[in-house]
Amino acid sequence: MPKLPKHQIPEVKLDSAAASIEGALTAEQRRGLFENPGMVVVAIVELTSKSYTGHADGEEKDPQVKLRVTGAEAARSDDEAAALLEAKRAMWRARRMDGTLDEIGNGPRNAENLLDTAFGAYPSEAEYRAQEAEKAARSRTEFVR
C-alpha cells in the first residue's frame, strides 16, 4: 500500500457502483427521489477504497482515492432519520472539539450511546439469525410434508 507524506491529503471520489444504495431504499423512497428533486433520504453507508492514483515518486498528479459504497441502510421513518441525523451531529461535534472549540458547546461525545437509545428495541444480530433459522426450519418442514 502506498504511503503519503503527512502534508499530502488525497482527493476522495465516489465510483459509479451504487447497487447497495438502491437495495437499501424502499420503492416509495425511490419513487420519491425521482418525483421530488431535492428530497433527502438519511442513510448509514459503508465506504471501501477501490483504487488510488498519484502516489508514485516523481508523479505530478495529485493523490486521489476512489471509494465505493459497499453497504447501506436507509432510514424508513422520521424517527429513524432523526436519530441518525442526531448521531451525525454528535460525531461532527466530537470531531470539531478534538481540534477546535465548537460554538455549540459540550454535546454528546458518544454517538453510539445515542444510537443504542434510539435503536435499542430493534433486533440484535443474534435475534435476527435465530429468526432466519426458524424461518428456514419452517420452510424445510413444509417442504417435507
Tab-separated table of N, CA and C in Angstrom:
chain	number	residue	atom	x	y	z
A	1	MET	N	0.837	-1.179	0.000
A	1	MET	CA	0.000	0.000	0.000
A	1	MET	C	0.879	1.238	0.000
A	2	PRO	N	0.464	2.220	-0.753
A	2	PRO	CA	1.270	3.447	-0.804
A	2	PRO	C	1.140	4.252	0.484
A	3	LYS	N	2.189	4.960	0.817
A	3	LYS	CA	2.186	5.850	1.974
A	3	LYS	C	2.410	7.265	1.463
A	4	LEU	N	1.584	8.186	1.910
A	4	LEU	CA	1.712	9.584	1.517
A	4	LEU	C	2.371	10.377	2.638
A	5	PRO	N	3.101	11.417	2.270
A	5	PRO	CA	3.616	12.313	3.312
A	5	PRO	C	2.439	12.947	4.061
A	6	LYS	N	2.646	13.320	5.328
A	6	LYS	CA	1.564	13.857	6.154
A	6	LYS	C	0.924	15.104	5.553
A	7	HIS	N	1.679	15.895	4.797
A	7	HIS	CA	1.133	17.137	4.246
A	7	HIS	C	0.246	16.895	3.017
A	8	GLN	N	0.300	15.710	2.454
A	8	GLN	CA	-0.456	15.407	1.242
A	8	GLN	C	-1.781	14.740	1.609
A	9	ILE	N	-2.877	15.356	1.225
A	9	ILE	CA	-4.212	14.832	1.510
A	9	ILE	C	-4.859	14.446	0.189
A	10	PRO	N	-5.245	13.180	0.026
A	10	PRO	CA	-5.820	12.764	-1.254
A	10	PRO	C	-7.241	13.282	-1.445
A	11	GLU	N	-7.568	13.553	-2.696
A	11	GLU	CA	-8.938	13.880	-3.071
A	11	GLU	C	-9.735	12.577	-3.023
A	12	VAL	N	-10.991	12.653	-2.607
A	12	VAL	CA	-11.834	11.465	-2.489
A	12	VAL	C	-12.971	11.569	-3.499
A	13	LYS	N	-13.181	10.500	-4.263
A	13	LYS	CA	-14.264	10.452	-5.234
A	13	LYS	C	-15.041	9.163	-5.043
A	14	LEU	N	-16.328	9.206	-5.362
A	14	LEU	CA	-17.145	8.003	-5.329
A	14	LEU	C	-17.163	7.378	-6.706
A	15	ASP	N	-17.059	6.042	-6.773
A	15	ASP	CA	-17.172	5.401	-8.066
A	15	ASP	C	-18.644	5.202	-8.395
A	16	SER	N	-18.916	4.687	-9.551
A	16	SER	CA	-20.293	4.650	-10.045
A	16	SER	C	-21.100	3.435	-9.593
A	17	ALA	N	-20.521	2.489	-8.894
A	17	ALA	CA	-21.267	1.302	-8.452
A	17	ALA	C	-22.129	1.680	-7.254
A	18	ALA	N	-23.432	1.735	-7.441
A	18	ALA	CA	-24.325	2.183	-6.381
A	18	ALA	C	-25.417	1.161	-6.078
A	19	ALA	N	-25.206	-0.091	-6.408
A	19	ALA	CA	-26.239	-1.109	-6.225
A	19	ALA	C	-26.637	-1.266	-4.764
A	20	SER	N	-25.695	-1.150	-3.839
A	20	SER	CA	-26.053	-1.340	-2.430
A	20	SER	C	-26.937	-0.214	-1.926
A	21	ILE	N	-26.819	0.961	-2.508
A	21	ILE	CA	-27.702	2.061	-2.122
A	21	ILE	C	-29.110	1.775	-2.629
A	22	GLU	N	-29.213	1.330	-3.853
A	22	GLU	CA	-30.526	1.034	-4.421
A	22	GLU	C	-31.248	-0.021	-3.599
A	23	GLY	N	-30.542	-1.043	-3.190
A	23	GLY	CA	-31.145	-2.109	-2.405
A	23	GLY	C	-31.576	-1.663	-1.024
A	24	ALA	N	-31.009	-0.576	-0.503
A	24	ALA	CA	-31.348	-0.090	0.824
A	24	ALA	C	-32.586	0.801	0.821
A	25	LEU	N	-33.001	1.244	-0.347
A	25	LEU	CA	-34.145	2.156	-0.450
A	25	LEU	C	-35.428	1.386	-0.712
A	26	THR	N	-36.503	1.838	-0.088
A	26	THR	CA	-37.799	1.246	-0.367
A	26	THR	C	-38.288	1.747	-1.726
A	27	ALA	N	-39.281	1.076	-2.290
A	27	ALA	CA	-39.859	1.508	-3.567
A	27	ALA	C	-40.419	2.922	-3.424
A	28	GLU	N	-41.034	3.209	-2.283
A	28	GLU	CA	-41.595	4.547	-2.045
A	28	GLU	C	-40.487	5.606	-2.022
A	29	GLN	N	-39.356	5.298	-1.385
A	29	GLN	CA	-38.243	6.246	-1.350
A	29	GLN	C	-37.679	6.477	-2.747
A	30	ARG	N	-37.524	5.421	-3.520
A	30	ARG	CA	-37.002	5.566	-4.898
A	30	ARG	C	-37.922	6.447	-5.724
A	31	ARG	N	-39.224	6.176	-5.631
A	31	ARG	CA	-40.189	6.959	-6.384
A	31	ARG	C	-40.142	8.424	-5.923
A	32	GLY	N	-40.067	8.639	-4.609
A	32	GLY	CA	-39.999	9.994	-4.069
A	32	GLY	C	-38.773	10.753	-4.536
A	33	LEU	N	-37.633	10.084	-4.569
A	33	LEU	CA	-36.400	10.726	-5.041
A	33	LEU	C	-36.513	11.126	-6.513
A	34	PHE	N	-37.203	10.304	-7.285
A	34	PHE	CA	-37.384	10.594	-8.706
A	34	PHE	C	-38.367	11.745	-8.900
A	35	GLU	N	-39.494	11.688	-8.190
A	35	GLU	CA	-40.572	12.645	-8.398
A	35	GLU	C	-40.362	13.979	-7.685
A	36	ASN	N	-39.525	14.010	-6.674
A	36	ASN	CA	-39.328	15.224	-5.867
A	36	ASN	C	-37.854	15.593	-5.805
A	37	PRO	N	-37.334	16.282	-6.822
A	37	PRO	CA	-35.920	16.680	-6.783
A	37	PRO	C	-35.615	17.451	-5.492
A	38	GLY	N	-34.518	17.107	-4.872
A	38	GLY	CA	-34.134	17.739	-3.619
A	38	GLY	C	-34.579	16.961	-2.390
A	39	MET	N	-35.346	15.889	-2.585
A	39	MET	CA	-35.768	15.055	-1.455
A	39	MET	C	-34.529	14.458	-0.786
A	40	VAL	N	-34.596	14.337	0.527
A	40	VAL	CA	-33.467	13.803	1.293
A	40	VAL	C	-33.859	12.466	1.916
A	41	VAL	N	-32.986	11.483	1.782
A	41	VAL	CA	-33.116	10.209	2.471
A	41	VAL	C	-31.863	10.072	3.328
A	42	VAL	N	-32.053	9.797	4.602
A	42	VAL	CA	-30.932	9.657	5.526
A	42	VAL	C	-30.544	8.183	5.569
A	43	ALA	N	-29.232	7.910	5.477
A	43	ALA	CA	-28.765	6.524	5.435
A	43	ALA	C	-27.439	6.382	6.164
A	44	ILE	N	-27.164	5.147	6.541
A	44	ILE	CA	-25.848	4.759	7.051
A	44	ILE	C	-25.156	4.059	5.890
A	45	VAL	N	-23.919	4.432	5.582
A	45	VAL	CA	-23.212	3.792	4.474
A	45	VAL	C	-21.854	3.281	4.925
A	46	GLU	N	-21.399	2.222	4.263
A	46	GLU	CA	-20.042	1.710	4.426
A	46	GLU	C	-19.296	2.065	3.151
A	47	LEU	N	-18.123	2.665	3.307
A	47	LEU	CA	-17.303	3.053	2.163
A	47	LEU	C	-16.037	2.213	2.143
A	48	THR	N	-15.680	1.701	0.962
A	48	THR	CA	-14.472	0.897	0.802
A	48	THR	C	-13.628	1.512	-0.302
A	49	SER	N	-12.329	1.697	-0.044
A	49	SER	CA	-11.464	2.238	-1.092
A	49	SER	C	-11.216	1.159	-2.135
A	50	LYS	N	-11.325	1.556	-3.410
A	50	LYS	CA	-11.208	0.600	-4.507
A	50	LYS	C	-10.012	0.871	-5.413
A	51	SER	N	-9.601	2.124	-5.520
A	51	SER	CA	-8.430	2.415	-6.352
A	51	SER	C	-7.808	3.726	-5.898
A	52	TYR	N	-6.552	3.902	-6.254
A	52	TYR	CA	-5.863	5.132	-5.899
A	52	TYR	C	-4.877	5.493	-7.009
A	53	THR	N	-4.612	6.794	-7.131
A	53	THR	CA	-3.658	7.291	-8.112
A	53	THR	C	-2.839	8.409	-7.477
A	54	GLY	N	-1.764	8.800	-8.154
A	54	GLY	CA	-0.960	9.931	-7.714
A	54	GLY	C	-0.077	9.654	-6.524
A	55	HIS	N	0.428	8.429	-6.412
A	55	HIS	CA	1.208	8.083	-5.232
A	55	HIS	C	2.671	7.753	-5.539
A	56	ALA	N	3.017	7.663	-6.790
A	56	ALA	CA	4.389	7.272	-7.149
A	56	ALA	C	5.342	8.455	-7.000
A	57	ASP	N	6.599	8.142	-6.653
A	57	ASP	CA	7.620	9.186	-6.533
A	57	ASP	C	7.782	9.893	-7.862
A	58	GLY	N	7.823	11.202	-7.812
A	58	GLY	CA	8.025	11.995	-9.019
A	58	GLY	C	6.771	12.180	-9.858
A	59	GLU	N	5.673	11.597	-9.462
A	59	GLU	CA	4.433	11.731	-10.220
A	59	GLU	C	3.834	13.105	-9.945
A	60	GLU	N	3.431	13.775	-11.009
A	60	GLU	CA	2.906	15.127	-10.896
A	60	GLU	C	1.441	15.153	-10.470
A	61	LYS	N	0.740	14.058	-10.618
A	61	LYS	CA	-0.685	14.010	-10.333
A	61	LYS	C	-0.938	14.054	-8.823
A	62	ASP	N	-1.968	14.813	-8.419
A	62	ASP	CA	-2.344	14.862	-7.009
A	62	ASP	C	-2.918	13.511	-6.598
A	63	PRO	N	-2.694	13.101	-5.353
A	63	PRO	CA	-3.216	11.803	-4.922
A	63	PRO	C	-4.749	11.805	-4.904
A	64	GLN	N	-5.306	10.678	-5.267
A	64	GLN	CA	-6.753	10.537	-5.334
A	64	GLN	C	-7.110	9.099	-4.952
A	65	VAL	N	-8.190	8.952	-4.203
A	65	VAL	CA	-8.679	7.629	-3.844
A	65	VAL	C	-10.146	7.549	-4.257
A	66	LYS	N	-10.513	6.419	-4.845
A	66	LYS	CA	-11.895	6.197	-5.261
A	66	LYS	C	-12.564	5.263	-4.271
A	67	LEU	N	-13.743	5.671	-3.804
A	67	LEU	CA	-14.492	4.887	-2.827
A	67	LEU	C	-15.740	4.306	-3.464
A	68	ARG	N	-16.143	3.156	-2.974
A	68	ARG	CA	-17.386	2.519	-3.402
A	68	ARG	C	-18.255	2.322	-2.168
A	69	VAL	N	-19.549	2.557	-2.321
A	69	VAL	CA	-20.494	2.256	-1.252
A	69	VAL	C	-20.691	0.746	-1.270
A	70	THR	N	-20.225	0.073	-0.210
A	70	THR	CA	-20.302	-1.390	-0.172
A	70	THR	C	-21.377	-1.885	0.792
A	71	GLY	N	-22.030	-0.984	1.466
A	71	GLY	CA	-23.142	-1.345	2.335
A	71	GLY	C	-23.928	-0.103	2.668
A	72	ALA	N	-25.252	-0.231	2.764
A	72	ALA	CA	-26.083	0.923	3.091
A	72	ALA	C	-27.412	0.474	3.675
A	73	GLU	N	-27.932	1.278	4.562
A	73	GLU	CA	-29.285	1.114	5.088
A	73	GLU	C	-29.888	2.498	5.198
A	74	ALA	N	-31.073	2.674	4.643
A	74	ALA	CA	-31.763	3.958	4.681
A	74	ALA	C	-32.791	3.967	5.794
A	75	ALA	N	-32.926	5.125	6.441
A	75	ALA	CA	-33.951	5.289	7.472
A	75	ALA	C	-35.320	5.155	6.809
A	76	ARG	N	-36.221	4.420	7.470
A	76	ARG	CA	-37.545	4.190	6.894
A	76	ARG	C	-38.643	4.929	7.637
A	77	SER	N	-38.278	5.717	8.641
A	77	SER	CA	-39.274	6.515	9.355
A	77	SER	C	-38.630	7.839	9.767
A	78	ASP	N	-39.471	8.794	10.122
A	78	ASP	CA	-38.958	10.088	10.587
A	78	ASP	C	-38.138	9.924	11.861
A	79	ASP	N	-38.560	9.012	12.749
A	79	ASP	CA	-37.810	8.785	13.992
A	79	ASP	C	-36.426	8.218	13.716
A	80	GLU	N	-36.339	7.249	12.792
A	80	GLU	CA	-35.026	6.694	12.427
A	80	GLU	C	-34.148	7.774	11.817
A	81	ALA	N	-34.714	8.579	10.913
A	81	ALA	CA	-33.936	9.648	10.277
A	81	ALA	C	-33.448	10.647	11.318
A	82	ALA	N	-34.315	11.030	12.259
A	82	ALA	CA	-33.925	11.987	13.298
A	82	ALA	C	-32.799	11.432	14.162
A	83	ALA	N	-32.866	10.142	14.516
A	83	ALA	CA	-31.810	9.532	15.334
A	83	ALA	C	-30.484	9.503	14.586
A	84	LEU	N	-30.527	9.155	13.308
A	84	LEU	CA	-29.286	9.123	12.516
A	84	LEU	C	-28.700	10.522	12.349
A	85	LEU	N	-29.557	11.507	12.124
A	85	LEU	CA	-29.071	12.885	11.992
A	85	LEU	C	-28.476	13.391	13.298
A	86	GLU	N	-29.068	13.027	14.430
A	86	GLU	CA	-28.513	13.440	15.716
A	86	GLU	C	-27.170	12.751	15.960
A	87	ALA	N	-27.058	11.479	15.580
A	87	ALA	CA	-25.769	10.788	15.705
A	87	ALA	C	-24.725	11.469	14.826
A	88	LYS	N	-25.113	11.864	13.629
A	88	LYS	CA	-24.185	12.567	12.731
A	88	LYS	C	-23.736	13.880	13.359
A	89	ARG	N	-24.683	14.627	13.948
A	89	ARG	CA	-24.318	15.891	14.603
A	89	ARG	C	-23.399	15.651	15.793
A	90	ALA	N	-23.672	14.598	16.570
A	90	ALA	CA	-22.820	14.288	17.722
A	90	ALA	C	-21.408	13.952	17.262
A	91	MET	N	-21.301	13.175	16.195
A	91	MET	CA	-19.980	12.829	15.667
A	91	MET	C	-19.260	14.071	15.150
A	92	TRP	N	-19.996	14.977	14.499
A	92	TRP	CA	-19.406	16.219	13.988
A	92	TRP	C	-18.905	17.060	15.150
A	93	ARG	N	-19.733	17.181	16.209
A	93	ARG	CA	-19.305	17.967	17.368
A	93	ARG	C	-18.039	17.383	17.975
A	94	ALA	N	-17.980	16.067	18.111
A	94	ALA	CA	-16.785	15.430	18.681
A	94	ALA	C	-15.567	15.714	17.812
A	95	ARG	N	-15.752	15.651	16.499
A	95	ARG	CA	-14.637	15.908	15.584
A	95	ARG	C	-14.164	17.347	15.708
A	96	ARG	N	-15.101	18.274	15.782
A	96	ARG	CA	-14.738	19.681	15.948
A	96	ARG	C	-14.035	19.918	17.279
A	97	MET	N	-14.550	19.280	18.318
A	97	MET	CA	-13.990	19.504	19.651
A	97	MET	C	-12.603	18.895	19.789
A	98	ASP	N	-12.295	17.924	18.997
A	98	ASP	CA	-10.956	17.340	19.055
A	98	ASP	C	-9.898	18.319	18.562
A	99	GLY	N	-10.285	19.272	17.694
A	99	GLY	CA	-9.291	20.188	17.155
A	99	GLY	C	-9.533	21.638	17.486
A	100	THR	N	-10.780	22.049	17.627
A	100	THR	CA	-11.103	23.453	17.893
A	100	THR	C	-12.294	23.527	18.818
A	101	LEU	N	-12.533	24.718	19.341
A	101	LEU	CA	-13.731	24.923	20.146
A	101	LEU	C	-14.926	24.980	19.221
A	102	ASP	N	-16.031	24.475	19.684
A	102	ASP	CA	-17.244	24.440	18.894
A	102	ASP	C	-18.255	25.394	19.511
A	103	GLU	N	-18.860	26.219	18.671
A	103	GLU	CA	-19.816	27.192	19.194
A	103	GLU	C	-21.048	26.528	19.807
A	104	ILE	N	-21.300	25.261	19.511
A	104	ILE	CA	-22.440	24.556	20.082
A	104	ILE	C	-22.183	24.228	21.550
A	105	GLY	N	-20.922	24.072	21.897
A	105	GLY	CA	-20.584	23.736	23.276
A	105	GLY	C	-20.439	22.244	23.466
A	106	ASN	N	-20.412	21.825	24.711
A	106	ASN	CA	-20.219	20.414	25.012
A	106	ASN	C	-21.486	19.640	24.698
A	107	GLY	N	-21.412	18.819	23.691
A	107	GLY	CA	-22.540	17.975	23.319
A	107	GLY	C	-22.205	16.531	23.622
A	108	PRO	N	-23.099	15.612	23.241
A	108	PRO	CA	-22.797	14.199	23.476
A	108	PRO	C	-21.534	13.787	22.725
A	109	ARG	N	-20.631	13.110	23.399
A	109	ARG	CA	-19.384	12.687	22.781
A	109	ARG	C	-19.464	11.263	22.268
A	110	ASN	N	-20.461	10.517	22.671
A	110	ASN	CA	-20.553	9.117	22.280
A	110	ASN	C	-21.801	8.888	21.446
A	111	ALA	N	-21.662	8.982	20.138
A	111	ALA	CA	-22.816	8.801	19.251
A	111	ALA	C	-23.393	7.403	19.390
A	112	GLU	N	-22.566	6.423	19.736
A	112	GLU	CA	-23.080	5.055	19.861
A	112	GLU	C	-24.109	4.952	20.987
A	113	ASN	N	-23.949	5.746	22.059
A	113	ASN	CA	-24.946	5.745	23.134
A	113	ASN	C	-26.284	6.260	22.621
A	114	LEU	N	-26.235	7.268	21.789
A	114	LEU	CA	-27.450	7.813	21.198
A	114	LEU	C	-28.128	6.757	20.336
A	115	LEU	N	-27.359	6.042	19.539
A	115	LEU	CA	-27.939	5.014	18.678
A	115	LEU	C	-28.480	3.850	19.496
A	116	ASP	N	-27.794	3.497	20.589
A	116	ASP	CA	-28.307	2.432	21.455
A	116	ASP	C	-29.682	2.806	21.997
A	117	THR	N	-29.848	4.061	22.369
A	117	THR	CA	-31.135	4.522	22.888
A	117	THR	C	-32.191	4.509	21.788
A	118	ALA	N	-31.858	5.050	20.629
A	118	ALA	CA	-32.832	5.174	19.543
A	118	ALA	C	-33.182	3.832	18.914
A	119	PHE	N	-32.225	2.912	18.843
A	119	PHE	CA	-32.440	1.646	18.155
A	119	PHE	C	-32.384	0.451	19.103
A	120	GLY	N	-32.496	0.696	20.394
A	120	GLY	CA	-32.407	-0.370	21.386
A	120	GLY	C	-33.475	-1.440	21.235
A	121	ALA	N	-34.650	-1.064	20.725
A	121	ALA	CA	-35.741	-2.028	20.577
A	121	ALA	C	-35.632	-2.852	19.299
A	122	TYR	N	-34.693	-2.515	18.444
A	122	TYR	CA	-34.507	-3.256	17.198
A	122	TYR	C	-33.850	-4.597	17.497
A	123	PRO	N	-34.055	-5.585	16.621
A	123	PRO	CA	-33.478	-6.906	16.898
A	123	PRO	C	-31.939	-6.885	16.852
A	124	SER	N	-31.348	-7.699	17.736
A	124	SER	CA	-29.892	-7.850	17.722
A	124	SER	C	-29.523	-8.804	16.584
A	125	GLU	N	-28.242	-8.915	16.317
A	125	GLU	CA	-27.774	-9.844	15.282
A	125	GLU	C	-28.156	-11.275	15.647
A	126	ALA	N	-28.036	-11.632	16.922
A	126	ALA	CA	-28.392	-12.992	17.366
A	126	ALA	C	-29.888	-13.244	17.185
A	127	GLU	N	-30.715	-12.255	17.523
A	127	GLU	CA	-32.166	-12.407	17.339
A	127	GLU	C	-32.516	-12.555	15.864
A	128	TYR	N	-31.852	-11.774	15.025
A	128	TYR	CA	-32.100	-11.864	13.585
A	128	TYR	C	-31.717	-13.252	13.058
A	129	ARG	N	-30.557	-13.732	13.435
A	129	ARG	CA	-30.110	-15.059	12.975
A	129	ARG	C	-31.041	-16.168	13.452
A	130	ALA	N	-31.521	-16.057	14.700
A	130	ALA	CA	-32.452	-17.056	15.233
A	130	ALA	C	-33.758	-17.038	14.437
A	131	GLN	N	-34.256	-15.871	14.111
A	131	GLN	CA	-35.491	-15.750	13.334
A	131	GLN	C	-35.302	-16.329	11.937
A	132	GLU	N	-34.167	-16.076	11.315
A	132	GLU	CA	-33.887	-16.625	9.981
A	132	GLU	C	-33.770	-18.148	10.041
A	133	ALA	N	-33.163	-18.671	11.102
A	133	ALA	CA	-33.048	-20.125	11.257
A	133	ALA	C	-34.424	-20.751	11.450
A	134	GLU	N	-35.288	-20.103	12.238
A	134	GLU	CA	-36.659	-20.595	12.421
A	134	GLU	C	-37.419	-20.597	11.100
A	135	LYS	N	-37.254	-19.543	10.331
A	135	LYS	CA	-37.930	-19.444	9.038
A	135	LYS	C	-37.458	-20.553	8.099
A	136	ALA	N	-36.149	-20.811	8.084
A	136	ALA	CA	-35.610	-21.875	7.245
A	136	ALA	C	-36.098	-23.241	7.698
A	137	ALA	N	-36.175	-23.457	9.010
A	137	ALA	CA	-36.665	-24.732	9.546
A	137	ALA	C	-38.127	-24.932	9.180
A	138	ARG	N	-38.952	-23.894	9.295
A	138	ARG	CA	-40.362	-23.985	8.900
A	138	ARG	C	-40.497	-24.312	7.423
A	139	SER	N	-39.659	-23.686	6.625
A	139	SER	CA	-39.687	-23.920	5.182
A	139	SER	C	-39.339	-25.376	4.864
A	140	ARG	N	-38.303	-25.904	5.546
A	140	ARG	CA	-37.925	-27.299	5.336
A	140	ARG	C	-39.023	-28.237	5.781
A	141	THR	N	-39.676	-27.947	6.905
A	141	THR	CA	-40.769	-28.783	7.418
A	141	THR	C	-41.936	-28.794	6.445
A	142	GLU	N	-42.302	-27.622	5.924
A	142	GLU	CA	-43.409	-27.539	4.970
A	142	GLU	C	-43.061	-28.259	3.683
A	143	PHE	N	-41.823	-28.209	3.265
A	143	PHE	CA	-41.392	-28.867	2.049
A	143	PHE	C	-41.477	-30.388	2.182
A	144	VAL	N	-41.153	-30.895	3.376
A	144	VAL	CA	-41.145	-32.332	3.636
A	144	VAL	C	-42.570	-32.885	3.642
A	145	ARG	N	-43.534	-32.100	4.098
A	145	ARG	CA	-44.920	-32.576	4.163
A	145	ARG	C	-45.411	-32.879	2.852
